[in-house]
XYZ file of C-alpha atoms in Angstrom:
562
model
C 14.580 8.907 15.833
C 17.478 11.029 15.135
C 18.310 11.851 11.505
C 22.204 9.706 12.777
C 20.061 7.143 13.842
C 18.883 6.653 10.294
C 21.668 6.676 8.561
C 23.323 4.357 10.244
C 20.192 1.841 9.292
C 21.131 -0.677 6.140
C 20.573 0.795 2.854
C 17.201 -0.604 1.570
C 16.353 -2.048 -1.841
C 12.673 -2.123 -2.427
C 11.320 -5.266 -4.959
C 8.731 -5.416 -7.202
C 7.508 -8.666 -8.840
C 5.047 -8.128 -11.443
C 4.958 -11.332 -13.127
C 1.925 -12.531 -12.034
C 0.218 -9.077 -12.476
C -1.411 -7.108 -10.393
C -4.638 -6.865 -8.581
C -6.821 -4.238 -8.913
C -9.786 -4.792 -5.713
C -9.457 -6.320 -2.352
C -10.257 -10.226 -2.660
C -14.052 -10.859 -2.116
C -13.745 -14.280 -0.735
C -11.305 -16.340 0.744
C -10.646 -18.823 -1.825
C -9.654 -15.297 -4.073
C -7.206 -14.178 -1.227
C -5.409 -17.537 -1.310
C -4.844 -17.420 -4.618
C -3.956 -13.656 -4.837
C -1.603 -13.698 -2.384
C 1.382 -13.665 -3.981
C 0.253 -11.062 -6.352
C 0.780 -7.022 -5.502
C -2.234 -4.668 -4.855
C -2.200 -1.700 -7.240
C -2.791 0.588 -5.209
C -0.496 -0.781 -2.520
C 2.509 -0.441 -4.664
C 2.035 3.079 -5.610
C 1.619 4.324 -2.531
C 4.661 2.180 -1.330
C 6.627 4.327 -4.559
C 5.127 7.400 -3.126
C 6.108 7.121 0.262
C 9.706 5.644 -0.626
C 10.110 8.601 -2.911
C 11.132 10.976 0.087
C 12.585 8.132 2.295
C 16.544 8.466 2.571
C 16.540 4.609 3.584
C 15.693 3.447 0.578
C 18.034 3.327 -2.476
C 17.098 1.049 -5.112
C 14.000 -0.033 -6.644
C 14.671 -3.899 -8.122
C 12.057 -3.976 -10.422
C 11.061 -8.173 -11.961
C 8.922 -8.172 -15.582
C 7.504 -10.662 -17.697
C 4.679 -13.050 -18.290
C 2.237 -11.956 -19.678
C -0.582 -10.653 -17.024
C 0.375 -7.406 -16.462
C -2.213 -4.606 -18.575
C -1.065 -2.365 -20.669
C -2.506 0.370 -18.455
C -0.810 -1.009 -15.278
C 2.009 -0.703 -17.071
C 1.707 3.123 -17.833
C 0.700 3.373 -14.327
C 3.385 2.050 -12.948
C 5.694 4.038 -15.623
C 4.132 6.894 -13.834
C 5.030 5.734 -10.565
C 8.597 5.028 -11.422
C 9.257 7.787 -12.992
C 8.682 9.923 -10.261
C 10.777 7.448 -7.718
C 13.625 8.538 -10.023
C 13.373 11.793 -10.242
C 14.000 11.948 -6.276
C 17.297 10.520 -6.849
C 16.709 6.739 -6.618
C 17.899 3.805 -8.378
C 16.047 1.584 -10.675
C 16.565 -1.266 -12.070
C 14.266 -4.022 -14.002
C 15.097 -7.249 -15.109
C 13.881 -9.867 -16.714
C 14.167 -13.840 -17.556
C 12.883 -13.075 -21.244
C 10.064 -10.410 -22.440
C 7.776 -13.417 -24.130
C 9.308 -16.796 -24.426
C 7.821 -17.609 -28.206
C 5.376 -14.569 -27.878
C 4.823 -11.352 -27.510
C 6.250 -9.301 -24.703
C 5.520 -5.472 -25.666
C 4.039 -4.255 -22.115
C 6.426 -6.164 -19.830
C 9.115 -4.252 -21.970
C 7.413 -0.963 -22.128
C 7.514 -1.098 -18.181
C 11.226 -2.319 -17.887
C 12.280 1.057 -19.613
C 10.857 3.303 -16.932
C 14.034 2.015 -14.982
C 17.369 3.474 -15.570
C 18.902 0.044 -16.320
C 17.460 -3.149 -17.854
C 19.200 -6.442 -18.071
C 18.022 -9.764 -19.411
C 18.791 -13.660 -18.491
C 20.916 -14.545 -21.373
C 18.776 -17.341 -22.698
C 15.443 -14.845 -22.873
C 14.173 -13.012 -25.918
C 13.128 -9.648 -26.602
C 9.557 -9.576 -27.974
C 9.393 -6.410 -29.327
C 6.779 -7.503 -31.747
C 4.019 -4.933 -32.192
C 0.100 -4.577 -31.650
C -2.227 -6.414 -33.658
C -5.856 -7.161 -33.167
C -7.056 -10.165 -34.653
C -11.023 -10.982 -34.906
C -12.863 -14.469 -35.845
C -16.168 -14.211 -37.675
C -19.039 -17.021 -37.195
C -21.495 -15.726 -39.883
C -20.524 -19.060 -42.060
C -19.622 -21.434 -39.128
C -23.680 -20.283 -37.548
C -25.416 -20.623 -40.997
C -23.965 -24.181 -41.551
C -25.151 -24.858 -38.102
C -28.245 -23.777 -38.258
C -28.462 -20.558 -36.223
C -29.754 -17.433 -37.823
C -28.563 -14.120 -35.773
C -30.994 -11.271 -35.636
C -29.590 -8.353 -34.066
C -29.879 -4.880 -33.946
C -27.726 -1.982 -33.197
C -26.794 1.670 -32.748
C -24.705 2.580 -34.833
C -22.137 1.288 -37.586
C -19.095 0.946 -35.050
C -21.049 -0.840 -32.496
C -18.845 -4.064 -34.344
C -19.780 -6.641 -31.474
C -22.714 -7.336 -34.330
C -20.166 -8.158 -36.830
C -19.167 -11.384 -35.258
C -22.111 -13.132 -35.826
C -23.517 -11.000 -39.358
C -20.213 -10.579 -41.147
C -17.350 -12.795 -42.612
C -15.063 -10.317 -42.570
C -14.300 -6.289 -41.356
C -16.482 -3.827 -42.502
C -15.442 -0.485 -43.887
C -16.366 0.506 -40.184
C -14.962 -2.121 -38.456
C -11.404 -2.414 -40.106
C -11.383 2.025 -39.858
C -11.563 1.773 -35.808
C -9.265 -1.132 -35.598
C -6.552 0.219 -37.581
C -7.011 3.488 -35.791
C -6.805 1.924 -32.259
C -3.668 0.162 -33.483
C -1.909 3.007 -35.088
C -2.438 4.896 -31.772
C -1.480 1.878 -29.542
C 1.673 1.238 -31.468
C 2.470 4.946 -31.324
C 2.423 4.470 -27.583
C 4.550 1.731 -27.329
C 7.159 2.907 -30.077
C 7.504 6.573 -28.346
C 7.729 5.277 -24.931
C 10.469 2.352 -25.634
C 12.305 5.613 -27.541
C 12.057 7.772 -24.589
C 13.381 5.244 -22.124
C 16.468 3.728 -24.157
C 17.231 6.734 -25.687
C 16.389 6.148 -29.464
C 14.404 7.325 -32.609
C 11.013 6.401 -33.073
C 11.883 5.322 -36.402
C 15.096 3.273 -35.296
C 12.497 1.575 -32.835
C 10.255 0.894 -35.449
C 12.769 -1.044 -37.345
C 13.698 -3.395 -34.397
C 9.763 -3.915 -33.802
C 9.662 -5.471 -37.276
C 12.984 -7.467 -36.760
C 11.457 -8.481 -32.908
C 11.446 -11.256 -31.446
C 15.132 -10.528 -31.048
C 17.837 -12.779 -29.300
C 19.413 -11.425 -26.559
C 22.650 -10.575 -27.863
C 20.513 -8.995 -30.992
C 18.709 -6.842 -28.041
C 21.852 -6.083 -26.267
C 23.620 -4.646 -29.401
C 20.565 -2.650 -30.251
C 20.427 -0.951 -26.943
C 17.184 -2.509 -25.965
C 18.885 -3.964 -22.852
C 22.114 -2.749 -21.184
C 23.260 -6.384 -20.039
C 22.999 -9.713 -20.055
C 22.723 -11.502 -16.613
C 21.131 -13.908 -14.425
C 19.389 -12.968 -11.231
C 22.426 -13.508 -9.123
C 24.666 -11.408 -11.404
C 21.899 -8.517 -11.010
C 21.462 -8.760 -7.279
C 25.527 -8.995 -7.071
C 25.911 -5.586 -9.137
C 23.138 -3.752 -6.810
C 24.787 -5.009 -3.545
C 28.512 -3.919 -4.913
C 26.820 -0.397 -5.911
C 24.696 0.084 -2.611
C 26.673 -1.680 -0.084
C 26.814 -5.385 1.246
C 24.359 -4.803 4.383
C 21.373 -3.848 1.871
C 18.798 -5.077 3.560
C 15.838 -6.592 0.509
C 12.299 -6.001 0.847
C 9.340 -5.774 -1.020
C 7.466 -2.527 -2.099
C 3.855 -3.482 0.038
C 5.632 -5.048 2.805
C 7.071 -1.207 3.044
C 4.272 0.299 2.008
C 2.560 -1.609 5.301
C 4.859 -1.314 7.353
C 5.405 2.833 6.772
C 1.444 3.606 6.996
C 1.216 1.789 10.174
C 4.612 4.108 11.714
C 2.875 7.126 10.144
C -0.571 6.070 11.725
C 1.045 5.349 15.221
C 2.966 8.701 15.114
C -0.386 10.796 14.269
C -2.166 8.643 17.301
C -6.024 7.910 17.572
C -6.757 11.171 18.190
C -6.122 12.958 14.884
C -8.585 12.501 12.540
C -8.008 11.394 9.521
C -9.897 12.424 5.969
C -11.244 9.423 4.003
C -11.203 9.280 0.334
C -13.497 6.698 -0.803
C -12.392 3.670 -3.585
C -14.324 2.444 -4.924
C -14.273 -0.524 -7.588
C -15.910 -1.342 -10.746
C -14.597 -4.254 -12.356
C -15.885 -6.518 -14.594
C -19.014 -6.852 -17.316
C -21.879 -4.504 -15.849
C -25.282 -6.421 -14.678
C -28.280 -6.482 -12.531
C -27.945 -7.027 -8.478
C -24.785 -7.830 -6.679
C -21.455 -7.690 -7.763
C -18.993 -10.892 -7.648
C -14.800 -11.130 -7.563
C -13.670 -14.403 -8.610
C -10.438 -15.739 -9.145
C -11.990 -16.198 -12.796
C -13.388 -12.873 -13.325
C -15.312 -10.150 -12.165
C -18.812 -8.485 -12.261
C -20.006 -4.917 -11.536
C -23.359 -5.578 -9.912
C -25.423 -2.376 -9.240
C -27.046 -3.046 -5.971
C -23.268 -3.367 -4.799
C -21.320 -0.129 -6.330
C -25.213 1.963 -5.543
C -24.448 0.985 -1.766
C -20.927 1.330 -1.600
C -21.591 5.299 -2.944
C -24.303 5.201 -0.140
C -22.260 3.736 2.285
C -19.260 6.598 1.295
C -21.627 9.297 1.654
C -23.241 8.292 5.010
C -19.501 8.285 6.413
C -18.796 11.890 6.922
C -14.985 11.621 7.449
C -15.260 10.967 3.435
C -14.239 13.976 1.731
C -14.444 12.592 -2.051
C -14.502 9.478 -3.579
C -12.427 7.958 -6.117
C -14.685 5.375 -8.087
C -12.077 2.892 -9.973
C -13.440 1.812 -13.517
C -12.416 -1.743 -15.632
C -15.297 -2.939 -17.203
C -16.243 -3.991 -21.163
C -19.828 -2.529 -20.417
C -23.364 -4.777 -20.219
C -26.445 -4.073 -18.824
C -28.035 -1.147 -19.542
C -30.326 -0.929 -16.577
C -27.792 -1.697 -14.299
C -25.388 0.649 -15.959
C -27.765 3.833 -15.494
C -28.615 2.961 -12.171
C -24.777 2.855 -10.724
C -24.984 6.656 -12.574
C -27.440 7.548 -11.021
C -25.445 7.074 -7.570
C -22.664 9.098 -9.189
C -24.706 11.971 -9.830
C -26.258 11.860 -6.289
C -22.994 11.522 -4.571
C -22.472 14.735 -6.393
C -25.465 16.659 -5.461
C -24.935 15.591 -1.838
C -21.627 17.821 -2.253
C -19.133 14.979 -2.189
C -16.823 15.455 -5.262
C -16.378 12.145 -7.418
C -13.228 11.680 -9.981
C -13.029 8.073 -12.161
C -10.118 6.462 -12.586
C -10.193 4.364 -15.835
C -8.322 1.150 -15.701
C -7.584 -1.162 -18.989
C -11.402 -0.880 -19.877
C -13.937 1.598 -19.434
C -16.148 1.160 -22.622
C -19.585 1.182 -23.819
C -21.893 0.562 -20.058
C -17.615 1.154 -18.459
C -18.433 4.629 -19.932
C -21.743 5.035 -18.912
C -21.451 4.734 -15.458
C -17.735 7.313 -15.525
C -19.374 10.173 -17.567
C -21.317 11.562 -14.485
C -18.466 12.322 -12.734
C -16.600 15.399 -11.885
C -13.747 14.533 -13.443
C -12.057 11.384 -15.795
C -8.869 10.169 -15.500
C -7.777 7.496 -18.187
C -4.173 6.265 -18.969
C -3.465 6.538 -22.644
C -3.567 3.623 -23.498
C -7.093 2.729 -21.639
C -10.322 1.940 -24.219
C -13.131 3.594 -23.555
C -16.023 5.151 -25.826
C -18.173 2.710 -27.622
C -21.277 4.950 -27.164
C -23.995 2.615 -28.685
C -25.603 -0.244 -27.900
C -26.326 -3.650 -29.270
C -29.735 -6.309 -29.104
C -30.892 -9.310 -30.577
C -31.135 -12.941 -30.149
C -29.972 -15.770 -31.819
C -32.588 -18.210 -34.140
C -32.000 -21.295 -33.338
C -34.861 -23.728 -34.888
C -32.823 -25.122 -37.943
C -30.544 -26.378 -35.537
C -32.602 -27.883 -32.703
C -34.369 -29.601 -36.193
C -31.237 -31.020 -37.750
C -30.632 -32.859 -34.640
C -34.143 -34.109 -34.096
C -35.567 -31.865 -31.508
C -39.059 -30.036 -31.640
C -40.928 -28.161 -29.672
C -44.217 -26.805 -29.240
C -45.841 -23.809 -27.414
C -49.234 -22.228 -26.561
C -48.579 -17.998 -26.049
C -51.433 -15.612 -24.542
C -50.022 -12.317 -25.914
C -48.671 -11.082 -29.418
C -45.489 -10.561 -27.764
C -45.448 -13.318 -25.237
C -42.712 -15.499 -27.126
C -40.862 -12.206 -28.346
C -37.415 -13.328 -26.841
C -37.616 -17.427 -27.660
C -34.670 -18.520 -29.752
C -37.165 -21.038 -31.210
C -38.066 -18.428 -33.312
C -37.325 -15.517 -35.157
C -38.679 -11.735 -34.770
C -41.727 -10.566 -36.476
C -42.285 -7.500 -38.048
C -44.201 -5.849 -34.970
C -41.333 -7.352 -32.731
C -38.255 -6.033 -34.751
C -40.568 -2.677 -34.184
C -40.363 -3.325 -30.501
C -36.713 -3.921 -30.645
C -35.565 -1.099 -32.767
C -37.544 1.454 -30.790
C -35.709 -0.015 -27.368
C -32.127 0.566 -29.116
C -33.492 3.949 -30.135
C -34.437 4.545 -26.978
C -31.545 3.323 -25.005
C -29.055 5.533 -28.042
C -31.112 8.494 -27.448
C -30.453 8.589 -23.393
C -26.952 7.478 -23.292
C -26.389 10.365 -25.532
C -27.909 12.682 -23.930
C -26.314 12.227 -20.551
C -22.847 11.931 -22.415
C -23.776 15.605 -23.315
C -24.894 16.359 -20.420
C -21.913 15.191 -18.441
C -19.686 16.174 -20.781
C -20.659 19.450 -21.886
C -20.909 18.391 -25.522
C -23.774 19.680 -28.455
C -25.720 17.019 -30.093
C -23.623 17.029 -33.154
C -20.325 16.585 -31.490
C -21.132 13.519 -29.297
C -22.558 11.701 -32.294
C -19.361 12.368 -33.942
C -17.831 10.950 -31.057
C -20.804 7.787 -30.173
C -21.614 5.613 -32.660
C -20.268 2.701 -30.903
C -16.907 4.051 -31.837
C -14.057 2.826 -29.478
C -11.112 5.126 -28.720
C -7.860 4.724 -26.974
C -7.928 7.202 -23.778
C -5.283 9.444 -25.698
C -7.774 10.332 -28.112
C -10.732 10.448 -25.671
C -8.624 13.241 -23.995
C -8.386 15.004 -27.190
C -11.831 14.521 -28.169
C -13.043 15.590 -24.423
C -14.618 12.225 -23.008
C -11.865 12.465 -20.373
C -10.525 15.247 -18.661
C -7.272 14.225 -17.705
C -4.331 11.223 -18.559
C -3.390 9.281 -15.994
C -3.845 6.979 -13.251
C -4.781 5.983 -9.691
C -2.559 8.429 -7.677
C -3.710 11.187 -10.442
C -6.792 10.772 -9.091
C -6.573 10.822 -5.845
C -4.621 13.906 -6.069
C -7.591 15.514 -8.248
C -9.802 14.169 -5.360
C -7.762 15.681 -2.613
C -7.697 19.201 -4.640
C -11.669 19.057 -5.350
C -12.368 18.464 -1.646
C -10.305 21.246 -0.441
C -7.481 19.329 1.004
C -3.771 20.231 0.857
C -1.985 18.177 -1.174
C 0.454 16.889 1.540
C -2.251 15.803 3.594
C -1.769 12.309 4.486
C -5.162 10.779 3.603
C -7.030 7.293 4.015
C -7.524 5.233 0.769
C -10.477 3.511 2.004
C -12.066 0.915 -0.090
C -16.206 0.833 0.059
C -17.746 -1.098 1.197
C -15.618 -2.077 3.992
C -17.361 -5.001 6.134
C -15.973 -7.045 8.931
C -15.750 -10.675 8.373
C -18.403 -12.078 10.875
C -21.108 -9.257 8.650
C -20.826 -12.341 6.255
C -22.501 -14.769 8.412
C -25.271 -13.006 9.439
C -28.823 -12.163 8.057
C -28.567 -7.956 6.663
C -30.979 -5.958 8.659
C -32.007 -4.005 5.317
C -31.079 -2.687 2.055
C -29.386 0.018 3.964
C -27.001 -2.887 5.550
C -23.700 -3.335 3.438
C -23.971 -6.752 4.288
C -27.613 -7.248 1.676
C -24.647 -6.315 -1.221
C -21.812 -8.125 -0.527
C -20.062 -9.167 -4.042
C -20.800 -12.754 -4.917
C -18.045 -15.627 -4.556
C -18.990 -16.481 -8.493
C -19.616 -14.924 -11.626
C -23.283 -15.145 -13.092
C -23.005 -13.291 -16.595
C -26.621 -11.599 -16.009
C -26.357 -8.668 -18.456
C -29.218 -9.920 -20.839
C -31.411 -10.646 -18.240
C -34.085 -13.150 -18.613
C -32.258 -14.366 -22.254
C -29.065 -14.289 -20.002
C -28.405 -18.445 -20.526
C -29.694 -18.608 -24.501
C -27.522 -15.418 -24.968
C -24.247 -17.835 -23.317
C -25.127 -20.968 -25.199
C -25.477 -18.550 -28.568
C -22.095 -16.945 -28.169
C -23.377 -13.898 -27.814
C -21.880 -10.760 -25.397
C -22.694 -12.271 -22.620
C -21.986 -8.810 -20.475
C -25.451 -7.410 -22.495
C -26.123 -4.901 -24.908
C -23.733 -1.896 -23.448
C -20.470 -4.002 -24.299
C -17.143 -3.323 -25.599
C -17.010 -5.321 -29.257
C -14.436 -8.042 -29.408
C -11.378 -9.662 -27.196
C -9.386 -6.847 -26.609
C -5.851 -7.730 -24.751
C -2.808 -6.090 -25.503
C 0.551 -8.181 -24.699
């Protein structure tokens, strides 16, 4: 086609509806790709950015916020994303019906301001409003009900523990969470400055005035209009021409790869860099993606890195981290696979997503290199155990039991009863144990002394700003970082046009039928449901305790920035 040719096509403004959030991994099941399909791919939409970038076509990105799904670390990604879609010239635009309608709407705003213009539906609010983290404490609601927590853990900032021992913050506790909210709030305030064009401090002021009205917004320079959908669509076409043709960023994004794919023809071969996914709490045996929630299951991240290094068109592999943490077992053995990939010569670069804490870390510090956005959490070297007494209460309501035991230690992990003195020796030389190893192998992988990681472990929990300061991560940044850190690493230009290929890829029909081994992808396959398996055998009394139910490598607390 004839560089004419193209200009006389339609000028074409690419959409982005974010919502409903985004998706991070390819739909496990069928019930999950119904009800995904109206919600982006991640990675489709930044490569669709990418490729628009350096297409004369397109014009405009229209970009649609709100809600309140999108992660705060999507949200920096996409920033990313956007940012460099301007700089080659391009349009942007973001709008929005209201950023929180009687709540908060901090990330959907801190994307809108990537875009060179924002508007807002005259009837919406601005929820400016801040970061806050806000924790409930069952110490008195469990001893009026008869439950008696006994837990142990490594160390002081390991707060999970706190729930269930404390009624309020420690001196530990309330020291990490005003840190993380300092530095989350520092985030927010300096990028909302950057992208409208104001003082930190003069942002600060509106966050304590926010929720603002529109027209409040609009005369702060939060927003540059106020208009309905039709008024913003009307501006766009009377700026880029009437025959603007309107399409979405992954319809492009398909429709590009498979031109580019067609013009380099079957005979070209084309390097693979592996994704791979880790989402979800960290247990035991196979994975599962579920429209409510996730699980990283070992036997099915171990085979996808087996699976990616048995392919020899993969030239690194990009191993995609959201998880809270849980079992520790589990946890070392998917590092274990990360280490080998390594050894076998393949490089291997982790891209943290919202999460990558406590077992989230464990199974990214092998790697060659991290990637975290700043505002990921990550850290919380430590580790918690325990169980949950719960005799008082099975006796207020009339229920006994009885038991015959051959073994000192046979009824160690029975909620009927609590620890004895042997036991809690049992217990604390497990943490100690479990402490001593995760430690080590953050040295290891990180080239830390003893001294500095426990000055950095300790269960403490850091934003992945200060993890990049502190050396737990190598680089800021997201998806498409990596990938080009992957590309460099395995000695490919960085122009090459490469295959994103999630692992493991199976064929439908590999569903139905029996796996021939361990060895077959199809023995692995993530679950359609989440089983919470992270405590093992106490997996059910940890659930009906309230306890983590991910297992003892797990992030402390609800942690969801809005």
């Amino acid at each position: 086609m004839t560089s004419t040719t193209r200009q006389r096509r339609p000028p074409l403004v690419l959409e982005l509806d974010v919502t409903e959030g985004l998706i991070e991994a390819p739909p496990a099941d069928p019930l999950s790709a119904a009800l995904s399909q109206r919600r982006p791919r991640l990675q489709d939409v930044l490569d669709g950015l990418r490729r628009a970038s350096s297409d004369p076509q397109v014009t405009t990105l229209v970009l649609r916020v709100g809600g309140s799904r999108l992660t705060l670390t999507q949200a920096q990604e996409l920033r990313n994303a956007i940012s460099a879609f301007r700089a080659a010239g391009k349009r942007t635009v973001a709008w929005a019906e209201s950023f929180g309608e009687f709540g908060a709407g901090n990330v959907p705003y801190l994307l809108a301001v990537a875009c060179e213009h924002v508007y807002l539906q005259p009837s919406g609010d601005v929820g400016l409003t801040g970061i806050g983290i806000e924790e409930h404490f069952l110490s008195d609601a469990l001893t009026k009900a008869g439950v008696t927590p006994q837990l142990g853990r490594r160390h002081e900032y390991k707060t999970a523990a706190n729930t269930y021992l404390e009624r309020a913050y420690t001196d530990a506790h309330r020291e990490m969470s005003e840190r993380l909210v300092t530095a989350l709030s520092r985030q927010l305030v300096d990028a909302v400055a950057a992208g409208r064009g104001l003082r930190p401090e003069r942002v600060r002021e509106l966050v304590d005035r926010a929720p603002l009205l529109a027209s409040e917004a609009l005369e702060a320079g939060l927003i540059d209009g106020l208009a309905y959908r039709d008024e913003v669509y009307a501006r766009i076409r009377r700026d880029v021409g009437a025959r603007a043709r309107l399409q979405y960023v992954t319809r492009y994004r398909r429709t590009t790869a498979q031109n580019v794919s067609r013009q380099l023809g079957s005979a070209r071969r084309t390097d693979v860099i592996a994704l791979i996914h880790g989402a979800g709490i960290v247990r035991q045996g196979r994975g599962a993606r579920h429209p409510l929630g996730s699980a990283m299951g070992s036997d099915t991240v171990s085979a996808a890195f087996r699976a990616a290094l048995r392919d020899d068109r993969v030239r690194a592999i990009v191993f995609r981290v959201d998880s809270p943490g849980g079992s520790y077992v589990a946890s070392d053995a998917i590092w274990r696979h990360v280490t080998l990939a390594r050894r076998h010569g393949t490089p291997v670069v982790v891209s943290m997503g919202r999460l990558a804490a406590s077992g989230g870390y464990f199974v990214s510090m092998g790697a060659d290199t991290i990637v975290a956005q700043p505002g990921t959490l990550t850290g919380s070297i430590g580790v918690l155990g325990g169980k949950a007494v719960t005799a008082e209460l099975k006796a207020r309501i009339g229920l006994t039991h009885d038991a015959v035991a051959d073994g000192s230690n046979a009824l160690m992990f029975s909620t009927n009863r609590g620890y004895t003195d042997s036991q809690w020796e049992r217990l604390h030389t497990s943490l100690d144990r479990i402490y001593a190893d995760f430690t080590d192998k953050v040295a290891q992988g990180r080239g830390l002394d003893a001294s500095q990681v426990d000055e950095l472990a300790r269960g403490r929990v850091w934003t992945g700003a200060e993890a990049y300061e502190h050396g737990l991560v190598d680089e800021l940044g997201g998806l498409r970082r990596a990938v080009e850190l992957a590309k460099q690493k395995a000695g490919l230009e960085p122009d090459v046009e490469v295959d994103l290929r999630p692992f493991p890829r199976t064929a439908p029909w590999e569903r139905l039928r029996p796996p021939r081994s361990s060895e077959d992808v199809g023995a692995v396959l993530p679950l359609d449901a989440v089983r919470e398996a992270g405590w093992g055998n106490l997996a059910q009394a940890a659930a009906s305790m309230g306890l983590p139910a991910a297992g003892p490598l797990t992030l402390p607390g609800a942690w969801r920035i809005r």
